[in-house]
Backbone as CSV, one residue per row, in Angstrom:
resi,resn,N_x,N_y,N_z,CA_x,CA_y,CA_z,C_x,C_y,C_z
1,MET,27.917,39.140,7.331,27.242,38.341,6.715,25.848,37.629,6.871
2,VAL,24.867,37.020,6.645,23.820,36.527,7.231,23.610,35.109,6.052
3,ALA,23.852,34.331,6.597,23.889,32.642,6.045,23.475,31.522,6.665
4,LYS,22.137,30.739,5.833,21.453,29.705,6.225,21.837,28.662,6.885
5,ILE,22.401,28.083,8.037,22.808,26.495,8.485,21.816,25.734,7.543
6,ALA,22.780,25.010,6.713,21.926,24.040,6.101,23.176,23.153,5.603
7,PHE,22.993,21.887,5.547,24.096,20.574,5.780,23.335,19.617,4.651
8,GLY,24.167,19.083,3.329,23.616,18.282,2.442,23.976,16.844,2.885
9,ASN,25.834,17.152,2.500,26.173,15.836,2.896,26.945,15.796,4.107
10,LEU,27.357,14.578,4.394,28.270,14.224,6.178,29.792,15.137,5.590
11,GLU,30.389,14.842,4.291,31.386,15.381,4.051,31.911,17.140,4.753
12,ASN,30.675,17.928,4.516,30.647,19.295,4.327,30.446,19.438,6.257
13,GLN,29.942,18.339,6.870,29.303,18.684,7.768,30.136,18.942,9.099
14,THR,31.386,18.015,9.201,32.393,18.313,10.214,32.525,19.252,10.945
15,VAL,32.526,20.425,10.342,33.006,21.790,10.816,31.555,22.531,11.164
16,GLN,30.730,22.668,10.391,29.630,22.912,10.656,28.655,22.559,11.529
17,LYS,29.004,21.567,12.271,28.067,20.733,13.282,28.523,21.498,14.058
18,ASN,29.931,22.516,14.267,30.132,22.924,15.491,29.348,23.979,15.713
19,LYS,28.414,24.775,14.823,27.819,25.556,14.886,26.504,25.413,16.086
20,TRP,26.175,23.996,15.865,24.925,23.335,16.597,25.215,23.042,18.407
21,ALA,24.560,23.666,19.047,24.798,23.832,20.426,23.139,22.845,20.958
22,ALA,23.463,22.268,21.909,22.533,21.278,22.666,21.516,22.589,23.031
23,GLY,20.340,21.715,22.889,19.032,21.858,23.205,18.684,22.887,21.714
24,ASP,19.368,23.249,20.820,19.179,23.336,19.155,17.866,22.535,18.842
25,VAL,17.257,22.890,17.976,16.466,21.736,17.363,16.667,21.972,15.775
26,VAL,17.101,20.837,15.366,17.223,20.658,13.967,15.911,19.712,13.397
27,VAL,16.245,20.080,12.342,15.378,19.923,11.219,15.578,19.290,9.964
28,THR,15.594,17.484,9.581,15.924,17.186,8.286,14.744,17.112,7.503
29,ASP,14.901,17.127,6.042,14.423,17.133,5.350,14.234,15.723,5.010
30,MET,12.619,15.103,4.991,12.712,13.749,4.575,12.110,13.508,3.239
31,GLY,12.183,14.705,2.503,11.003,14.791,1.234,9.315,14.984,1.561
32,ALA,8.700,14.338,1.416,7.397,15.105,1.573,7.176,15.891,3.390
33,TYR,8.144,15.188,4.472,7.620,15.845,6.122,9.082,16.286,5.834
34,GLN,9.334,17.070,7.162,9.914,17.500,8.024,10.489,16.321,9.164
35,HIS,11.658,15.716,9.434,11.947,15.436,10.951,12.481,16.183,12.060
36,TYR,12.137,16.020,12.929,12.435,17.034,14.247,13.225,16.570,15.153
37,SER,14.724,17.132,15.566,15.583,16.223,16.386,16.271,17.558,17.594
38,VAL,16.570,17.021,19.011,16.679,17.920,19.609,18.197,18.050,19.603
39,VAL,19.744,19.076,19.752,20.574,18.490,19.851,21.080,18.020,21.272
40,SER,21.647,16.937,21.296,22.505,16.700,22.574,23.344,17.294,23.133
41,ASP,24.332,17.068,24.082,25.348,17.531,24.655,26.052,16.328,24.881
42,ARG,25.815,15.339,24.241,27.115,14.627,24.090,27.556,14.033,22.572
43,ARG,28.320,13.396,22.846,28.906,12.337,21.251,28.907,11.005,21.529
44,CYS,28.786,10.323,20.565,29.079,8.891,20.620,30.311,8.303,20.744
45,ALA,30.486,7.102,20.729,32.335,6.910,21.025,33.312,7.395,19.853
46,ALA,32.470,7.323,18.230,33.287,7.663,17.883,33.401,9.300,17.174
47,GLY,32.811,10.320,18.614,33.167,11.756,18.511,32.232,12.135,17.814
48,LYS,30.709,11.793,17.237,29.915,12.012,16.336,28.963,12.700,17.423
49,LEU,28.039,14.048,16.945,27.058,14.656,17.562,25.733,13.854,17.460
50,MET,25.308,13.561,18.492,24.138,13.156,19.031,23.000,13.969,18.836
51,LEU,21.985,13.179,18.392,20.740,13.926,18.486,19.503,13.221,19.013
52,ILE,18.459,13.858,19.769,17.292,12.826,20.414,16.129,13.865,19.536
53,SER,15.605,12.073,19.129,14.036,12.568,18.698,13.434,11.041,18.614
54,ALA,12.079,11.153,18.397,11.185,10.209,18.054,11.138,9.720,16.365
55,THR,11.096,8.261,16.200,10.776,8.310,14.901,9.877,6.905,14.837
56,GLN,9.765,6.766,13.800,8.705,5.597,13.338,9.772,4.524,13.834
57,ARG,11.167,4.569,12.908,12.114,3.845,12.883,12.486,2.584,13.709
58,ASN,12.231,3.906,15.064,12.312,3.112,16.607,11.464,2.820,17.279
59,GLY,10.474,3.333,16.810,8.822,3.389,17.710,8.826,4.392,18.554
60,THR,9.857,5.045,19.084,10.432,5.575,20.384,11.100,6.868,20.168
61,VAL,11.743,7.148,21.460,12.981,8.022,21.247,13.974,7.833,21.604
62,ARG,14.760,8.053,20.830,16.395,7.540,20.732,17.450,9.059,20.809
63,GLU,18.204,8.638,21.547,19.582,9.410,21.323,20.590,8.884,20.856
64,GLU,20.854,9.243,19.446,21.456,8.495,18.099,22.387,9.566,17.934
65,PRO,23.381,8.718,17.023,24.789,10.066,16.084,23.644,10.545,14.849
66,TYR,24.300,11.612,14.587,23.237,12.554,13.759,23.242,11.839,11.991
67,ASP,24.492,11.433,12.030,24.255,10.489,10.530,23.293,9.493,11.052
68,ILE,23.093,8.557,11.979,21.906,7.792,11.847,20.551,7.896,11.668
69,VAL,20.355,9.517,11.992,18.913,10.227,12.083,18.798,10.545,11.163
70,ALA,19.963,11.500,10.701,19.850,12.434,9.438,20.492,11.391,8.164
71,GLY,21.343,10.440,8.112,21.880,10.228,6.697,22.443,11.417,6.190
72,LYS,22.255,11.392,4.726,22.888,12.253,3.885,22.081,13.528,3.706
73,ARG,20.337,13.403,4.155,19.811,14.339,4.169,20.091,15.857,4.074
74,ASN,19.121,17.038,3.721,19.562,18.327,4.055,19.077,18.292,5.339
75,THR,19.946,18.773,6.592,19.632,18.966,7.821,19.801,20.500,8.167
76,TYR,19.075,21.324,8.980,19.655,22.579,9.557,18.892,22.973,11.320
77,VAL,19.969,23.719,11.229,18.396,24.477,12.897,17.641,25.204,12.409
78,VAL,16.473,25.027,13.444,15.406,26.017,12.956,15.270,26.851,14.056
79,GLN,14.350,27.898,13.559,14.299,29.047,14.775,13.253,28.683,15.804
80,THR,12.713,28.443,16.727,11.688,27.857,17.862,11.674,28.418,19.161
81,GLU,10.438,28.606,19.540,10.135,29.279,21.000,10.674,28.383,22.341
82,ASN,11.047,28.245,23.155,11.589,27.665,24.255,11.330,28.097,25.612
83,LYS,10.464,27.061,26.208,10.198,27.661,27.248,11.163,27.238,28.324
84,ARG,11.845,26.599,28.645,12.365,25.672,29.015,14.066,25.769,29.224
85,PRO,14.940,25.786,30.245,16.132,25.778,29.668,16.589,24.326,29.719
86,VAL,18.020,24.843,28.769,18.331,23.704,27.640,18.386,22.731,28.747
87,SER,19.134,22.372,30.372,19.101,21.303,30.790,18.096,20.639,31.287
88,GLU,16.738,21.143,31.237,15.549,20.882,31.758,15.163,19.739,30.160
89,VAL,15.300,20.507,29.042,15.097,19.992,27.275,15.841,18.531,27.937
90,LEU,17.048,18.512,27.896,17.820,17.295,27.711,17.438,16.325,28.492
91,LYS,16.983,16.588,29.906,16.346,15.649,30.601,15.252,15.083,30.543
92,LEU,14.011,16.161,30.248,12.647,15.797,29.475,12.901,14.611,28.380
93,ALA,13.868,14.962,27.457,14.393,14.137,26.303,14.411,12.899,26.562
94,ARG,15.260,12.501,27.398,16.504,11.171,27.793,15.185,10.911,28.463
95,GLU,14.440,11.638,29.576,13.039,10.576,30.321,12.103,9.810,29.632
96,GLN,12.417,10.310,28.204,11.521,9.700,27.260,12.454,8.496,26.296
97,ILE,12.967,8.305,26.252,14.068,7.651,25.519,13.509,5.947,25.983
98,ASP,13.056,5.369,25.221,12.209,4.179,25.212,10.820,3.798,26.055
99,SER,10.260,4.864,26.157,9.039,5.361,26.828,7.893,5.650,25.770
100,TRP,8.333,6.886,24.967,7.547,7.258,24.061,6.701,6.167,23.065
101,LYS,5.778,6.395,22.792,5.043,5.489,22.086,4.849,6.124,20.936
102,TYR,5.811,5.984,19.845,5.904,6.796,18.472,4.194,6.276,18.023
103,CYS,3.444,7.510,17.344,2.229,7.662,16.725,2.283,8.622,15.233
104,ALA,2.273,8.222,14.175,2.782,9.527,12.941,1.409,10.948,13.254
105,SER,0.181,10.361,14.041,-1.042,11.234,14.485,-1.263,12.009,15.477
106,SER,-0.474,11.450,16.643,-0.582,12.270,17.686,0.914,11.855,18.148
107,ASN,1.952,11.240,18.321,3.040,11.307,18.816,4.150,11.384,18.409
108,ASN,4.603,12.053,17.476,5.486,11.995,16.041,6.780,12.993,16.661
109,CYS,7.984,13.307,16.197,8.887,14.094,16.299,8.485,15.162,16.306
110,GLU,7.885,16.064,15.713,7.063,17.252,15.952,6.273,17.643,17.622
111,HIS,5.318,16.556,17.804,5.250,16.544,18.839,5.976,16.393,20.026
112,PHE,7.134,15.471,20.015,7.926,15.675,20.959,8.398,16.740,21.427
113,LYS,9.403,17.244,20.206,10.079,18.743,20.291,9.483,19.760,20.869
114,ASN,7.685,19.587,20.391,7.069,20.609,21.668,7.323,20.167,22.956
115,TYR,6.942,18.932,23.278,6.553,18.512,24.707,8.195,18.602,25.479
116,VAL,9.238,18.450,24.836,10.576,18.825,25.269,10.743,20.410,25.640
117,LEU,10.354,21.021,24.822,10.525,22.505,25.017,9.138,23.632,25.953
118,GLY,8.631,22.373,25.700,7.559,23.304,27.034,5.999,24.072,26.229
119,LEU,6.172,23.875,24.631,5.218,23.999,24.312,3.551,23.351,24.171
120,GLU,2.683,23.548,23.265,1.629,23.077,23.014,2.060,21.950,22.002
121,VAL,1.663,20.300,22.166,1.948,19.328,22.067,1.436,19.279,20.490
122,THR,1.190,19.905,19.462,0.599,19.942,18.591,1.638,19.478,17.487
123,SER,1.298,19.271,16.010,2.108,18.918,14.753,1.182,19.953,13.554
124,ARG,2.148,21.068,13.154,2.179,21.820,12.370,1.756,20.856,11.292
125,GLN,2.635,20.274,10.760,2.590,19.052,9.711,1.841,18.059,9.720
126,VAL,1.279,17.625,10.661,-0.307,16.896,10.860,-1.376,17.767,10.533
127,THR,-1.416,18.605,11.172,-2.554,19.752,11.116,-2.887,19.695,9.359
128,ALA,-1.728,20.146,9.134,-1.342,21.018,7.354,-2.119,19.932,6.776
129,ALA,-1.648,18.410,6.989,-1.851,17.847,5.995,-3.418,16.728,6.175
130,VAL,-4.331,17.389,7.058,-5.530,17.007,7.172,-6.221,17.794,6.931
131,GLY,-6.049,19.106,7.078,-6.752,20.192,6.454,-6.589,20.416,5.135
132,GLY,-5.474,20.182,4.731,-4.993,20.443,3.033,-5.933,18.960,2.042
133,SER,-5.795,17.780,3.005,-6.766,16.768,2.656,-8.142,17.028,2.330
134,ILE,-8.927,17.677,3.492,-10.342,18.077,3.170,-10.165,19.032,2.168
135,ILE,-9.431,20.265,1.845,-9.397,21.064,0.951,-9.898,20.657,-0.315
136,GLY,-8.618,19.555,-0.601,-8.142,18.856,-1.721,-9.694,18.134,-2.146
137,ALA,-10.197,17.185,-1.146,-11.439,16.435,-1.619,-12.667,17.285,-1.824
138,THR,-12.703,18.482,-1.003,-13.897,19.325,-1.180,-13.964,20.143,-2.623
139,VAL,-12.445,20.455,-3.211,-12.819,21.179,-4.285,-12.746,19.926,-5.708
140,VAL,-12.517,18.998,-5.307,-12.694,17.711,-6.572,-14.167,17.566,-6.438
141,ALA,-14.348,17.799,-5.075,-16.123,17.106,-4.945,-16.941,17.979,-5.673
142,SER,-16.460,19.474,-5.571,-17.085,20.645,-6.000,-17.009,20.996,-7.493
143,LEU,-15.763,20.685,-8.261,-15.374,20.241,-9.474,-15.345,19.540,-10.407
144,ALA,-15.667,18.762,-9.773,-15.625,17.473,-11.281,-17.003,16.938,-11.564
145,ASN,-16.755,16.495,-12.384,-18.103,16.472,-13.088,-18.713,15.140,-12.365
146,ALA,-17.966,14.320,-12.151,-18.353,12.819,-11.597,-17.384,12.450,-11.030
147,PRO,-17.378,13.054,-9.586,-16.572,12.844,-8.461,-16.871,11.466,-8.057
148,ASN,-15.783,10.774,-8.408,-15.567,9.043,-7.676,-14.378,9.665,-6.491
149,THR,-14.390,7.901,-5.361,-13.929,7.671,-4.758,-12.052,7.859,-5.168
150,LEU,-11.444,7.756,-6.529,-9.827,8.052,-6.884,-9.841,9.059,-7.056
151,LYS,-10.916,10.456,-8.027,-10.165,11.641,-7.885,-10.711,12.199,-6.224
152,LEU,-11.508,11.934,-5.687,-11.731,12.162,-4.414,-9.962,11.932,-3.518
153,PHE,-9.808,10.670,-3.562,-8.492,10.432,-3.173,-7.227,11.292,-3.642
154,LEU,-7.030,11.199,-4.788,-6.165,12.024,-5.872,-6.548,13.937,-5.168
155,GLY,-7.493,14.223,-5.240,-7.439,15.621,-4.875,-7.012,16.096,-3.095
156,ALA,-7.278,14.853,-2.521,-7.380,14.959,-0.872,-5.599,14.545,-0.682
157,SER,-4.877,13.752,-1.500,-3.344,13.545,-1.356,-2.918,14.598,-1.771
158,LEU,-3.414,15.232,-2.950,-2.933,16.611,-3.563,-2.478,17.638,-2.362
159,GLY,-3.839,17.541,-1.876,-3.852,18.831,-1.098,-3.089,18.567,0.430
160,ALA,-3.328,17.189,0.724,-2.103,17.067,1.975,-0.537,17.425,1.404
161,VAL,-0.087,16.916,0.268,1.443,17.141,-0.399,1.739,18.704,-0.214
162,ILE,0.828,19.855,-0.572,0.724,20.972,-0.694,0.945,21.696,0.692
163,ALA,-0.364,21.205,1.516,-0.473,21.608,2.700,0.796,21.071,3.462
164,LEU,1.523,20.108,3.435,3.016,19.856,4.552,4.152,20.613,3.480
165,TYR,4.085,20.916,2.512,5.003,21.987,2.095,5.275,23.332,2.263
166,THR,3.480,23.466,2.393,3.355,25.147,3.003,4.228,25.429,4.628
167,ALA,3.973,24.009,5.782,3.945,23.872,6.869,5.625,23.656,7.204
168,LYS,6.564,23.628,6.250,7.842,22.902,6.440,8.249,24.662,7.210
169,ALA,9.161,23.717,8.276,9.949,24.804,9.152,11.122,25.261,7.808
170,THR,11.861,26.743,8.647,12.964,27.681,7.592,13.934,27.502,8.977
171,ALA,14.959,27.503,7.983,16.086,27.681,8.672,16.158,28.838,9.478
172,LYS,17.148,28.974,10.814,17.735,30.009,11.648,19.031,30.384,10.865
173,ARG,18.446,31.446,10.870,20.008,32.630,10.132,20.727,33.062,11.612
174,VAL,21.690,33.053,11.261,23.052,33.091,12.474,24.161,34.564,11.440
175,GLU,24.597,35.203,12.156,25.604,35.826,11.992,26.411,34.901,11.644
176,ASP,27.562,35.637,10.742,28.903,35.046,10.035,28.281,33.724,10.154
177,GLY,27.900,32.784,9.693,27.236,31.412,9.307,28.270,31.136,8.232
178,PRO,28.253,29.625,8.141,28.493,29.423,6.847,27.892,29.697,5.570
179,ALA,27.875,29.206,4.303,27.397,30.132,3.270,26.809,28.618,3.098
């Protein structure tokens, strides 16, 4: 049986979290965007799995229990390229704790994930939002009878939201995983 690993609430996550392995990349749906974290090889004092990620909430990278990072939001493992061994990924991630300076456009959670995995340090979400904004504003400018700042802003905003939605990561599929 092929099933998607997905978690909606903490009560259902206890057993399913055992399927997560150190170095896995998990995504938490935050509404309009997705938050990327790397699964740690450590557990907190309460026995909860830890995630390492860059957040605006902290302004840097932290290693925190999954429920602090994800809350009760849908969180799942994603298939992603990795050019480094897990031990190096975790070492690099921990080296950035309290050093990484968070910036939504240039040093966000997706940039961090790509950095520790040895990939090009970019963000599909930022690229999509910027591109979608430009396309949305251009469409409004070309089609509106009297384009004004508000119409251009709304077109750019709608374009960004649509583009962000299309840039979302999909869940990794595993054999005999939870339904």
